[in-house]
Short mmCIF file of C-alpha atoms (C1' of nucleotides) in Angstrom, two decimals:
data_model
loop_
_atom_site.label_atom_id
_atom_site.label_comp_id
_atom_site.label_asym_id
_atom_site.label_seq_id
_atom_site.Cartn_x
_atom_site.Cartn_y
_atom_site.Cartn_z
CA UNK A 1 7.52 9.57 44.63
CA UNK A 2 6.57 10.95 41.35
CA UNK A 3 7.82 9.38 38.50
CA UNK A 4 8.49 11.83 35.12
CA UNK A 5 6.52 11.15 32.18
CA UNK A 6 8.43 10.63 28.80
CA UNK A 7 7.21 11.32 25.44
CA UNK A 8 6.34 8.13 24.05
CA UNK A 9 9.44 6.55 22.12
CA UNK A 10 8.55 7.11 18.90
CA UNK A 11 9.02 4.31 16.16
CA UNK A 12 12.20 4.74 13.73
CA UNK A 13 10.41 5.60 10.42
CA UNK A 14 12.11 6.87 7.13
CA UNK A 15 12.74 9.98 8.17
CA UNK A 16 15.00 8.75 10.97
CA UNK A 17 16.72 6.11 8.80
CA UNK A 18 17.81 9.02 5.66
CA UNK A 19 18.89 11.17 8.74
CA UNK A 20 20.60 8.73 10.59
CA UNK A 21 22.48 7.18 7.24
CA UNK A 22 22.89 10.74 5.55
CA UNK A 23 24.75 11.98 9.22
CA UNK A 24 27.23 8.45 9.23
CA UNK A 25 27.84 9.89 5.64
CA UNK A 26 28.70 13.67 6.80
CA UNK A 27 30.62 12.67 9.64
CA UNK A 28 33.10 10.59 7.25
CA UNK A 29 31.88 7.33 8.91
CA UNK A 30 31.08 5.96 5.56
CA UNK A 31 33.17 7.69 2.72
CA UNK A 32 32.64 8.22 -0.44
CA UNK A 33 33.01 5.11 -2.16
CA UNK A 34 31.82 2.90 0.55
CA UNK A 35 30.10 0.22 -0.24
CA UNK A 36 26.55 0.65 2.53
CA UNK A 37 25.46 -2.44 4.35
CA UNK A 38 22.67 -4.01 2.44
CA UNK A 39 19.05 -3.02 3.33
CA UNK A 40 18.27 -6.68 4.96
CA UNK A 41 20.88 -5.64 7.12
CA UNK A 42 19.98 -2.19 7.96
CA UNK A 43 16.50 -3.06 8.30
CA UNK A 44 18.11 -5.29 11.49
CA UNK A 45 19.81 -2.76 12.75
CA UNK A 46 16.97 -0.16 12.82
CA UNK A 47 14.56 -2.95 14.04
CA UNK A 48 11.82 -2.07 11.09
CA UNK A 49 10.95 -3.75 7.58
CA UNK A 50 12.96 -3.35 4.30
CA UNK A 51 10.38 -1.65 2.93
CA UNK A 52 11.05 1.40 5.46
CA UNK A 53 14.41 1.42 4.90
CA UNK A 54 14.21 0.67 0.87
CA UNK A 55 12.13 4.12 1.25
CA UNK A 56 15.12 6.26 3.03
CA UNK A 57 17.34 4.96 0.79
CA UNK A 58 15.71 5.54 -2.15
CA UNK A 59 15.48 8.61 -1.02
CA UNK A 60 19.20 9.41 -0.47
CA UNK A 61 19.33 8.09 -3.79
CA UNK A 62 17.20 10.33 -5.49
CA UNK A 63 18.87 13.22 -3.82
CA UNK A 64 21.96 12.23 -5.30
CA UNK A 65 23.70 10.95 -2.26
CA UNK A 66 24.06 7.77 -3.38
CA UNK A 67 24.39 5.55 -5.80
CA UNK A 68 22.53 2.30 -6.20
CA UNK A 69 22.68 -1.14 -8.44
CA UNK A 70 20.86 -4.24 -8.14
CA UNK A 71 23.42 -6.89 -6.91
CA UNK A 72 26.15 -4.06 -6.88
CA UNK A 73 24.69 -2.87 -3.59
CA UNK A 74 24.42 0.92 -2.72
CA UNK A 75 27.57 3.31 -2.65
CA UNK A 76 28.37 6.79 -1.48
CA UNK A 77 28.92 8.89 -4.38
CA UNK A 78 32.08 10.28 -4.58
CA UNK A 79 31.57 13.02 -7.27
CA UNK A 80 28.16 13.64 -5.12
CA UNK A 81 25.77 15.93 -8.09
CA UNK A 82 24.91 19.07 -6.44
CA UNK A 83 21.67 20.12 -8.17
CA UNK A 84 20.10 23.55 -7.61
CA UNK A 85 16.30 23.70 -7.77
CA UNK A 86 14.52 27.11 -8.95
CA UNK A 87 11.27 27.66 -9.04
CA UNK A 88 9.58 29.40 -11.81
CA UNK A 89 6.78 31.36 -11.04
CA UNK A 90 4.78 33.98 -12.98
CA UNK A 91 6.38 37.24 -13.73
CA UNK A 92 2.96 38.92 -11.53
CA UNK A 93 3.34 36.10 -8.77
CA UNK A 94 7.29 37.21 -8.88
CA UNK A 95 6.93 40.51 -8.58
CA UNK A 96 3.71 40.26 -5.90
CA UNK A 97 5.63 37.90 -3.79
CA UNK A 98 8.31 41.12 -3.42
CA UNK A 99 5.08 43.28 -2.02
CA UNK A 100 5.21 45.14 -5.41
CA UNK A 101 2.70 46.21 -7.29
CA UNK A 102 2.26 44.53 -10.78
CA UNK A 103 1.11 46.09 -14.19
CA UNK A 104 1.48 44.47 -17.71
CA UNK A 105 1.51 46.42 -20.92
CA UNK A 106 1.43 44.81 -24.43
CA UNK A 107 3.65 46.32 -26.47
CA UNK A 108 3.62 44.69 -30.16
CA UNK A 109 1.15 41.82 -31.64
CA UNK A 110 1.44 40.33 -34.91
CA UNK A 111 0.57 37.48 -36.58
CA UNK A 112 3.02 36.53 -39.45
CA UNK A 113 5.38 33.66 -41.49
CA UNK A 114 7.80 32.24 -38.98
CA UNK A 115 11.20 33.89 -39.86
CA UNK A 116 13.87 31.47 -40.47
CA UNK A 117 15.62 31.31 -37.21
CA UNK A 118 12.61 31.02 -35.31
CA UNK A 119 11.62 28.10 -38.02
CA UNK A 120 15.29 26.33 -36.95
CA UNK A 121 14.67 27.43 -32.94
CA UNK A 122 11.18 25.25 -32.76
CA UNK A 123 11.70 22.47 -35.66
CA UNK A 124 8.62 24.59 -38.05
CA UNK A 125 7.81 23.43 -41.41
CA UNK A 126 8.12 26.57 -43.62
CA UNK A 127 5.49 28.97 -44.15
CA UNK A 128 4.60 28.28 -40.34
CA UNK A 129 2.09 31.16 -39.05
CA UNK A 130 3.28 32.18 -35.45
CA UNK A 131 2.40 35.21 -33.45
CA UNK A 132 4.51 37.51 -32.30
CA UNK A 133 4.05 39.59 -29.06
CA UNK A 134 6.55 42.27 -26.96
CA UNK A 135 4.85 43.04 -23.94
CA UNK A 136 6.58 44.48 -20.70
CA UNK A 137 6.35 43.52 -16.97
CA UNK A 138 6.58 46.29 -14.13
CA UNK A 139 7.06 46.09 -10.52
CA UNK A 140 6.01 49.73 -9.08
CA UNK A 141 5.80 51.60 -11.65
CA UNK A 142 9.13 50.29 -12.64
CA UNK A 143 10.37 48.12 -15.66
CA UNK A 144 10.81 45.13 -14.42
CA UNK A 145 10.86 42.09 -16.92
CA UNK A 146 10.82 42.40 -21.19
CA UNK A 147 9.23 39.71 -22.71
CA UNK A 148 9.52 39.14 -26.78
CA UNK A 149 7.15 35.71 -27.35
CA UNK A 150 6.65 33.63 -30.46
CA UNK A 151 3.37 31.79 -30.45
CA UNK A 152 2.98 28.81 -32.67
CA UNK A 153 -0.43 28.96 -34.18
CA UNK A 154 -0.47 25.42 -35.08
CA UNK A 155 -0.68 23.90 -31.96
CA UNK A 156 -2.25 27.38 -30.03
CA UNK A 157 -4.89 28.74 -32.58
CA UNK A 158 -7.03 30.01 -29.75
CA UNK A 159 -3.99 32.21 -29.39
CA UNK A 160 -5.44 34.42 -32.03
CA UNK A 161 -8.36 35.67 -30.95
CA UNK A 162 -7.31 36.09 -27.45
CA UNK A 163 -7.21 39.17 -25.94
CA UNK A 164 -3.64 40.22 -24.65
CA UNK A 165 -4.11 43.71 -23.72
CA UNK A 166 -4.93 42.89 -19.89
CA UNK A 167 -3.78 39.06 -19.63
CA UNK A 168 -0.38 38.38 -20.45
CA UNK A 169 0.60 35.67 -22.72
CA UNK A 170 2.89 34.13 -20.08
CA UNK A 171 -0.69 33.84 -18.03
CA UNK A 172 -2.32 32.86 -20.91
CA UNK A 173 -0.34 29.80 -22.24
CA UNK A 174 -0.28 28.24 -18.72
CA UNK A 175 -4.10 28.08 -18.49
CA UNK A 176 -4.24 26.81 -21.72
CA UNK A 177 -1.21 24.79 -22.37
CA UNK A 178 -0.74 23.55 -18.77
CA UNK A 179 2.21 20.93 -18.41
CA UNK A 180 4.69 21.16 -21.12
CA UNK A 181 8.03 20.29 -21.50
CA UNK A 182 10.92 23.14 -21.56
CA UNK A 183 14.28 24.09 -22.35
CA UNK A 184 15.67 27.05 -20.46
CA UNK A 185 19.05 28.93 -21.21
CA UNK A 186 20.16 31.95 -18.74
CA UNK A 187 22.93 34.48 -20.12
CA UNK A 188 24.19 37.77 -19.51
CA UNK A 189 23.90 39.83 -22.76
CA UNK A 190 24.30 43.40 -23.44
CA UNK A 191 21.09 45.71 -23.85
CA UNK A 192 20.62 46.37 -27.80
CA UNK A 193 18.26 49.36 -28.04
CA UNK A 194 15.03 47.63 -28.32
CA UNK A 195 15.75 46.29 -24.92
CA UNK A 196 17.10 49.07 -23.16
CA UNK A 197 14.52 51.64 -24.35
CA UNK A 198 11.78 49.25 -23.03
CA UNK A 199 13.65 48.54 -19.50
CA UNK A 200 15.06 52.34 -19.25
CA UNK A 201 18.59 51.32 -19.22
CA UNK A 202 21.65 52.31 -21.17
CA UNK A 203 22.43 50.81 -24.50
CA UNK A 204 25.04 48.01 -23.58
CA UNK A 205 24.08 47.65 -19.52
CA UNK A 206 24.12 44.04 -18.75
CA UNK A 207 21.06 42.54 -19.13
CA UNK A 208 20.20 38.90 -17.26
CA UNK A 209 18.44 36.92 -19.66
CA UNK A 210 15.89 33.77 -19.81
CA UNK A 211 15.36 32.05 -23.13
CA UNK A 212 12.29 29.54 -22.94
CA UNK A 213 11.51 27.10 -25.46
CA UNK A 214 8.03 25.10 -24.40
CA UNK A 215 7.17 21.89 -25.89
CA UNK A 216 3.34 20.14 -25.93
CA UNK A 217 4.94 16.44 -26.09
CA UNK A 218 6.74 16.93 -29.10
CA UNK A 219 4.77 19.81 -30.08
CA UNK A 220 6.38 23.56 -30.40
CA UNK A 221 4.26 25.47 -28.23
CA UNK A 222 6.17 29.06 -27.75
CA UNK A 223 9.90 30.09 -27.44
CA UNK A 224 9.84 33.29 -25.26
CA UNK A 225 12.94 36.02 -24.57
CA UNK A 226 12.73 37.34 -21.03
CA UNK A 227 15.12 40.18 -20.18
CA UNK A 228 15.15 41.35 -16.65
CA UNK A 229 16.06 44.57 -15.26
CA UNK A 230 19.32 45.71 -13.84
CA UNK A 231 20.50 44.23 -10.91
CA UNK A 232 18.18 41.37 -11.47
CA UNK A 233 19.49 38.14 -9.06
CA UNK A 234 18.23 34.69 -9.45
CA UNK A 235 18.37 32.83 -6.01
CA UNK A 236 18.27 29.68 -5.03
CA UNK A 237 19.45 27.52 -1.84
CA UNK A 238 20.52 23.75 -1.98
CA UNK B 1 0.54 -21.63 -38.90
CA UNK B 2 2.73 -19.92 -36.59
CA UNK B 3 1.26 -17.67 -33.49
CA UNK B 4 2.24 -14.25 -33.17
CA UNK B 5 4.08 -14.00 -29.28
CA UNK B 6 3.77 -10.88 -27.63
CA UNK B 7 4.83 -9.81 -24.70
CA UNK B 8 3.29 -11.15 -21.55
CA UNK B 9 0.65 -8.62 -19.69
CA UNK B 10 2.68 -6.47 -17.45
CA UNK B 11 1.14 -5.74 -13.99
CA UNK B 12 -0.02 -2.09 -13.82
CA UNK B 13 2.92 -0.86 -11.94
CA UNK B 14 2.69 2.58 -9.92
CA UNK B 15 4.79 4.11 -12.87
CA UNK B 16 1.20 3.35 -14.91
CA UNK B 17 -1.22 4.99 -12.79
CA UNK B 18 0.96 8.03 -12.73
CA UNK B 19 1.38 7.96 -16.13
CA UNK B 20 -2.65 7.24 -16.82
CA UNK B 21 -3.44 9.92 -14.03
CA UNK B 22 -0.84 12.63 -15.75
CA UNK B 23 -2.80 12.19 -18.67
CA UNK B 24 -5.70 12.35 -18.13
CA UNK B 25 -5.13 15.82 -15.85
CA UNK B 26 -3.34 16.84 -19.07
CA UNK B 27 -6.22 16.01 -21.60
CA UNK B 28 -7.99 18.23 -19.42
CA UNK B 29 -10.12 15.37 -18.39
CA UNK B 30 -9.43 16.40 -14.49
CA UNK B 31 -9.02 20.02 -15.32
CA UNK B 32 -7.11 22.42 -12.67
CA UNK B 33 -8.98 22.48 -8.97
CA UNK B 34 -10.54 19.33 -9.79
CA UNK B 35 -10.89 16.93 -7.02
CA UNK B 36 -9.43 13.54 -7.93
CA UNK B 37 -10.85 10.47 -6.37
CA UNK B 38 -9.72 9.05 -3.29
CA UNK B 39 -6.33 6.43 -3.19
CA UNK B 40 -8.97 3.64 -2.36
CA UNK B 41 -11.29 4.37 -5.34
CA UNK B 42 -8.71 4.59 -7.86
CA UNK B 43 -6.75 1.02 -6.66
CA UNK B 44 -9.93 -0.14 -7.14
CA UNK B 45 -10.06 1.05 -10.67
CA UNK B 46 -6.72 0.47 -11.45
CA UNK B 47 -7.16 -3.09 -9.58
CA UNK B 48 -3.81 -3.11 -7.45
CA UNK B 49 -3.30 -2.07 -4.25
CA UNK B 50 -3.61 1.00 -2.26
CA UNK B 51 0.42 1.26 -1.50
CA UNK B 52 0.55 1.07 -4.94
CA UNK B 53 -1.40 3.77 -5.94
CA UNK B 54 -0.21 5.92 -3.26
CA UNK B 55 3.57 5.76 -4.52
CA UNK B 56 2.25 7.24 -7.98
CA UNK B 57 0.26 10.44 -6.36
CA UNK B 58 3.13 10.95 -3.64
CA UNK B 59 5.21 11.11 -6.73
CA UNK B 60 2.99 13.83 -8.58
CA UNK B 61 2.53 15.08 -5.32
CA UNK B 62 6.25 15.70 -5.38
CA UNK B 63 6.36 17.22 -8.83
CA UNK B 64 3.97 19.88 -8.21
CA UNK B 65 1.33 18.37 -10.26
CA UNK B 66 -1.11 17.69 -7.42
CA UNK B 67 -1.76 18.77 -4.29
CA UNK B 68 -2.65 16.34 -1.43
CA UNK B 69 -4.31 16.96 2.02
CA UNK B 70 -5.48 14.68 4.56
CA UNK B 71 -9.09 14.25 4.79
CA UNK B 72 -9.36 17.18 1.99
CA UNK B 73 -8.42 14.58 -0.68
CA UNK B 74 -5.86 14.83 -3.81
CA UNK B 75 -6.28 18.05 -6.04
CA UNK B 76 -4.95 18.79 -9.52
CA UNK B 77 -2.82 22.18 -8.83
CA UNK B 78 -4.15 25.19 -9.80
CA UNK B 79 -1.20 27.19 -10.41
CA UNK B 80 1.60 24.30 -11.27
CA UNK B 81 4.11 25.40 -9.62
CA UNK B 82 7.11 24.74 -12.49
CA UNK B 83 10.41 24.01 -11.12
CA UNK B 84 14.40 23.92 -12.93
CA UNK B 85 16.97 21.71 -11.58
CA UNK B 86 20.14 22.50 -12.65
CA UNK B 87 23.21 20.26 -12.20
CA UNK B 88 26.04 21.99 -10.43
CA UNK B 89 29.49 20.26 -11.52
CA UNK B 90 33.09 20.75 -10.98
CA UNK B 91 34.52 23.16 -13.46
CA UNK B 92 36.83 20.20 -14.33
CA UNK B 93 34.48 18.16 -15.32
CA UNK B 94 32.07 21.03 -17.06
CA UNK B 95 34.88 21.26 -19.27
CA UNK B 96 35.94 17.76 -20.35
CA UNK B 97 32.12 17.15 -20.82
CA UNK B 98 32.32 19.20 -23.60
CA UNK B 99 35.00 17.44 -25.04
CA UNK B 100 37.73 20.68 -24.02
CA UNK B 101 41.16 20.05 -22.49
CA UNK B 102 40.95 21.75 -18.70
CA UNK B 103 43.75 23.65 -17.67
CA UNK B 104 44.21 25.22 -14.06
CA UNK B 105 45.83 28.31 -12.86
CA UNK B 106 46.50 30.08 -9.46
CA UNK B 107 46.71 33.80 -9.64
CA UNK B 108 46.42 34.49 -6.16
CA UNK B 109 46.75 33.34 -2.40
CA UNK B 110 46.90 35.44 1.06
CA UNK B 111 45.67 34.93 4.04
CA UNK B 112 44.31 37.83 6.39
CA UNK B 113 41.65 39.22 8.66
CA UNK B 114 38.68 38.90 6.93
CA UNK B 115 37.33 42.72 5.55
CA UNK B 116 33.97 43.87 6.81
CA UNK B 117 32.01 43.10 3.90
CA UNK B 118 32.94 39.36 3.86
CA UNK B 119 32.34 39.66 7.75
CA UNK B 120 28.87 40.79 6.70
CA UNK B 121 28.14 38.00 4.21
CA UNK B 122 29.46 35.37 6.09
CA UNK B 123 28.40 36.14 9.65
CA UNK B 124 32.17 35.98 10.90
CA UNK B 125 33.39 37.46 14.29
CA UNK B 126 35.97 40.61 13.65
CA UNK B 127 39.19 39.45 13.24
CA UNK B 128 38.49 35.98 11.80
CA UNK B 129 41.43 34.77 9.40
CA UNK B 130 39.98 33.77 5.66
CA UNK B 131 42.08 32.74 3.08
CA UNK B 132 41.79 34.51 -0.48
CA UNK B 133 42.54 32.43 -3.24
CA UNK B 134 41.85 34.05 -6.84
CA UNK B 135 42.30 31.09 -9.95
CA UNK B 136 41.16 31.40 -13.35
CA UNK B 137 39.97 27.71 -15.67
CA UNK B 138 41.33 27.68 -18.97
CA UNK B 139 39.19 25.15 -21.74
CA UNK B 140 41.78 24.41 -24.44
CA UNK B 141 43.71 27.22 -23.01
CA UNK B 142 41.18 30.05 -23.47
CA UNK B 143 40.25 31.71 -20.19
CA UNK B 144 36.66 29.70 -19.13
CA UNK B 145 35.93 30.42 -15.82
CA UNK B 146 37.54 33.63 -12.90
CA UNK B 147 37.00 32.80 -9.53
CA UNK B 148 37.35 34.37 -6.34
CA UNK B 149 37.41 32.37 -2.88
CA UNK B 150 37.38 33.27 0.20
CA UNK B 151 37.98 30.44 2.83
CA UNK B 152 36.78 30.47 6.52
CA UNK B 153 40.36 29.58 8.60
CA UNK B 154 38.28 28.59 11.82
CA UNK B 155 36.36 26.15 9.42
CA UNK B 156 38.93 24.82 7.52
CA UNK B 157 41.71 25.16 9.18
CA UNK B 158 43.76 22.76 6.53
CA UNK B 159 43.30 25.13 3.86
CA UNK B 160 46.30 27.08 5.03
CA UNK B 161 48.40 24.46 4.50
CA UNK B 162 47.07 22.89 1.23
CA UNK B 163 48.84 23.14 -1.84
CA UNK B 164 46.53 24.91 -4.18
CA UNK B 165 48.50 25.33 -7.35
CA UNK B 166 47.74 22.31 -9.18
CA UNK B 167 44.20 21.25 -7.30
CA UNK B 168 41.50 24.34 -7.63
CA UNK B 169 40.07 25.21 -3.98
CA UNK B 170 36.51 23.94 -5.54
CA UNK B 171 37.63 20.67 -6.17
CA UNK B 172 39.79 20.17 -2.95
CA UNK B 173 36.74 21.59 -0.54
CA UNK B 174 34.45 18.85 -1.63
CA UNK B 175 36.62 16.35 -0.79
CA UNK B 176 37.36 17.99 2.20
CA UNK B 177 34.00 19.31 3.20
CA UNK B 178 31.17 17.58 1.14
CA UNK B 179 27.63 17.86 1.80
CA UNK B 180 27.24 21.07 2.51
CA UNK B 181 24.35 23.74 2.28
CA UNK B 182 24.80 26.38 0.26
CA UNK B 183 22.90 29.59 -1.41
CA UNK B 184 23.73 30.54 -5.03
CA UNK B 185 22.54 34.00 -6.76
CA UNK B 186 23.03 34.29 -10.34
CA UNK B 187 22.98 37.70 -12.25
CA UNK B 188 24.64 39.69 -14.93
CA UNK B 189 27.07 42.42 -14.22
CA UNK B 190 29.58 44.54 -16.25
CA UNK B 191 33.02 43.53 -16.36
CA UNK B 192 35.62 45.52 -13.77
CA UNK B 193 39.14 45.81 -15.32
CA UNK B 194 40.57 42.73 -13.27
CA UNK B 195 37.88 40.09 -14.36
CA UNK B 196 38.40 41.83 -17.91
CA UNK B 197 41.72 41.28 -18.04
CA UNK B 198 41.69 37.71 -16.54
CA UNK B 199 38.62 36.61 -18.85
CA UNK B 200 40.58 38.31 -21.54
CA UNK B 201 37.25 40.41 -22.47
CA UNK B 202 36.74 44.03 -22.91
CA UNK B 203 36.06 46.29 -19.64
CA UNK B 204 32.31 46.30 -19.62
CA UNK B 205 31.34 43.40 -21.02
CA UNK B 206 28.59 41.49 -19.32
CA UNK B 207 29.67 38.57 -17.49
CA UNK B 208 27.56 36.09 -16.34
CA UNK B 209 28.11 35.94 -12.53
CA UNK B 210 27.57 33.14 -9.85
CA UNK B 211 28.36 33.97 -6.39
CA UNK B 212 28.51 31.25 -3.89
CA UNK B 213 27.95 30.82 0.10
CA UNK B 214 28.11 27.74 1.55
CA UNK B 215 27.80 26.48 5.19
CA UNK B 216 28.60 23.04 7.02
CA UNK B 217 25.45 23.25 9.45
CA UNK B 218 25.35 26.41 10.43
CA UNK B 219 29.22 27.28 9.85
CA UNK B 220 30.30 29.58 6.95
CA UNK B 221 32.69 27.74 5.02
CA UNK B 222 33.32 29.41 1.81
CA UNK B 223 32.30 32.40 -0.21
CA UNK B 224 32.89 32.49 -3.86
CA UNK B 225 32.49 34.83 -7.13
CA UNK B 226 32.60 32.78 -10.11
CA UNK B 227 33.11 34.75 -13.46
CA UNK B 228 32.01 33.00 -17.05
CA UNK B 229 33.17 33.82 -20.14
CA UNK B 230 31.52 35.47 -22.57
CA UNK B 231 28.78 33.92 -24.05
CA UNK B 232 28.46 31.25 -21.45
CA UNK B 233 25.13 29.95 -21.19
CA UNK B 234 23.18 27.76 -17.76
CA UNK B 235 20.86 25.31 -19.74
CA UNK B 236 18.42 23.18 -18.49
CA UNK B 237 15.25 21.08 -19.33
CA UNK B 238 12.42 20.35 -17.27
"C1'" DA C 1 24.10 -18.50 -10.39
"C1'" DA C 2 23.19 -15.72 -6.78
"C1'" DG C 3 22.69 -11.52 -4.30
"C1'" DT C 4 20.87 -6.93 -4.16
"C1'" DG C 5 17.59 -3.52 -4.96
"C1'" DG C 6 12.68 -2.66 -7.18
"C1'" DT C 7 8.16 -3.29 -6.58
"C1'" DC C 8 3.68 -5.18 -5.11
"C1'" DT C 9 0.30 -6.80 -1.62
"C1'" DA C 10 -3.10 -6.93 2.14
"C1'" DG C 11 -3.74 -5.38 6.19
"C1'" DA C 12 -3.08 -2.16 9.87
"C1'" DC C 13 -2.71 2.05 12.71
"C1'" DC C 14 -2.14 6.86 12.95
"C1'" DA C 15 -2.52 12.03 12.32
"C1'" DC C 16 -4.18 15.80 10.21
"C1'" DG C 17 -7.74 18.78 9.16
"C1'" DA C 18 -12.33 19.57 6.91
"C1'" DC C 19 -16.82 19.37 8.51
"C1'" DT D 1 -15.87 13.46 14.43
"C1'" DC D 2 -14.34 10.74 10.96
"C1'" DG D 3 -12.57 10.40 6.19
"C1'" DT D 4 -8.35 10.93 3.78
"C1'" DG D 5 -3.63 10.51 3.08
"C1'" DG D 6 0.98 9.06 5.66
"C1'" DT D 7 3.43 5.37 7.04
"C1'" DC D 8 4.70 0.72 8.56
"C1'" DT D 9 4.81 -4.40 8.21
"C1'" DA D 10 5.88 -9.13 6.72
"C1'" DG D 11 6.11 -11.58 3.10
"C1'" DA D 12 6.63 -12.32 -1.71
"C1'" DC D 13 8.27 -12.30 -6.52
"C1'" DC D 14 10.99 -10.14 -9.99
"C1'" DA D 15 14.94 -7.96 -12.62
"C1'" DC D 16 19.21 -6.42 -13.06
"C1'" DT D 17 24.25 -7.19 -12.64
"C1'" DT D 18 28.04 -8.66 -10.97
"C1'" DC D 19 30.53 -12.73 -9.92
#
DNA sequence: AAGTGGTCTAGACCACGAC
DNA sequence: TCGTGGTCTAGACCACTTC
């Protein structure tokens, strides 16, 4: 008589633990507000070391599941933090990911004194020099993203004698300026006739909007205006 | 004379060598593409042990800074792949945060067969009964936030019998149905008379718009429209 | 004061994937 | 094939916080 082969039993690791925790949480088996059983005590049940399940729960902790305090043990949120994650990519990785076709056109470049708002936006000392560049994004043939950048010459002189006409500053600064910090604000504003000329809507369409500020540790690097075209959705699953 | 104390040598942790390895990728020591050394070399440099240095590249790993393969070694991203994580709270809270009194109001509440485009977007069978539940959040009594709910009956069957004049669906679904997957799409759109009038905004203003589907494993739970008032802005850092 | 999570170690085995 | 990262272990010490 034949006997059946089983997989091998595979050894609980992590992955099973956050699962295995995370479904006792869904299924109301542990509340919000319950206090979990301690990870000695976990690690018994599950038959591994701490360390494995210190991972899972870490884990579920960092994913905002739950909540955890030295001595105070770890707890089921109640009030669990949904966070949505976007990714940012580059306008031309944006619109080629869509099986568009891409084209960039600079629009305006000057190099000036930092008005006064813009001096207030990125903490400039007065008399700042900053460059300032309009440039537009299409998908198809098609407007698809506005940009209006401030460059701070200070920290980007380079900036200067760079080239914009086929590389657009968004491309630019990341190759140069990898890894800054940044402050991002979306908003729904109405198209003033800059914008709508250069995106071939109506004065006063909605426009979706991205304001950037970018930071080299402490630094101002740029503060960017993006303005997308109509219809424009951001997506994101969580 | 008196010896000057200072603090005793801390251990380099694996917060350290992520630190010291960010940096140096930043200072453009270990420029994009570049290979980094292997997990063994750099314990050995950083003299701890190979766990340790592993939990600082999984972690820049994690943030998009590096990429890792097995047997192809750690390398510094090319493209760094920037990501935003917004935090998603309950209106309630949104509003208190910023120091506003939250007021709640129920404009609407029906149950029915669900129409076809809501059949559409949620993947429902014809016929399925959805509750429609239309509220509007007040911050110190000026219109904040419109929504519009609709409420899968064959999920959540206890809707129908929930009193939702003083608790807002949103808050009374997460205690009812937490943990949840759902997709979010922001954009800007043009006010329609009965957002107008709730929002207390002219027709044709742009709105800022979130719209809402959630499922509990593979079961459409809820759709919703969310409406912001003018000059509402999504911030976030990263 | 004591209990819980945070972190490190030294060693081990495994699985993927570049060569 | 075989080097690299992925993961686990058993034990240890530490730091934060609540009691």
């Amino acid at each position: 008589m034949k006997v059946i082969e089983r997989p091998v039993l595979k050894k609980t690791g992590y992955k099973d633990i956050k699962r295995e925790v995370f479904n006792r949480i869904r299924k109301n088996e542990w509340p919000p507000g319950t206090l979990l059983p301690g990870e000695v005590e976990l690690a018994a049940e599950f038959g591994c070391a701490r360390a494995t399940v210190n991972r899972a729960m870490q884990e579920l902790s960092d994913d905002g599941i739950i909540d955890r305090k030295r001595k105070g043990g770890s707890r089921v949120n109640l009030a669990p933090v949904r966070q949505v994650t976007f990714e940012i990519p580059l306008v031309r990785a944006e619109v080629e990911g869509k099986g568009a076709t891409y084209k960039y056109e600079l629009l305006y470049n000057k190099t000036d004194i930092a008005p006064i708002w813009l001096q207030d936006q990125l903490s400039l000392s007065a008399y700042s020099r900053v460059q300032h560049l309009r440039c537009i994004h299409f998908a198809d043939g098609k407007p698809y993203q506005y940009e209006d950048r401030w460059i701070n010459h200070s920290v980007v002189p380079l900036a200067s004698e760079f080239d914009f006409s086929t590389i657009s500053p968004n491309e630019w600064l990341i190759s140069e300026v990898p890894y800054t910090n940044a402050e991002v604000r979306f908003s729904a504003i109405s198209a003033e006739k800059y914008v709508a000329t250069a995106l071939e809507v109506n004065v006063g369409d909605p426009i979706f909007r991205a304001e950037r500020t970018t930071w080299l540790s402490d630094e101002p690097v740029t503060f960017v205006s993006l303005y997308f075209a109509k219809g424009y959705e951001m997506v994101a699953k969580y």
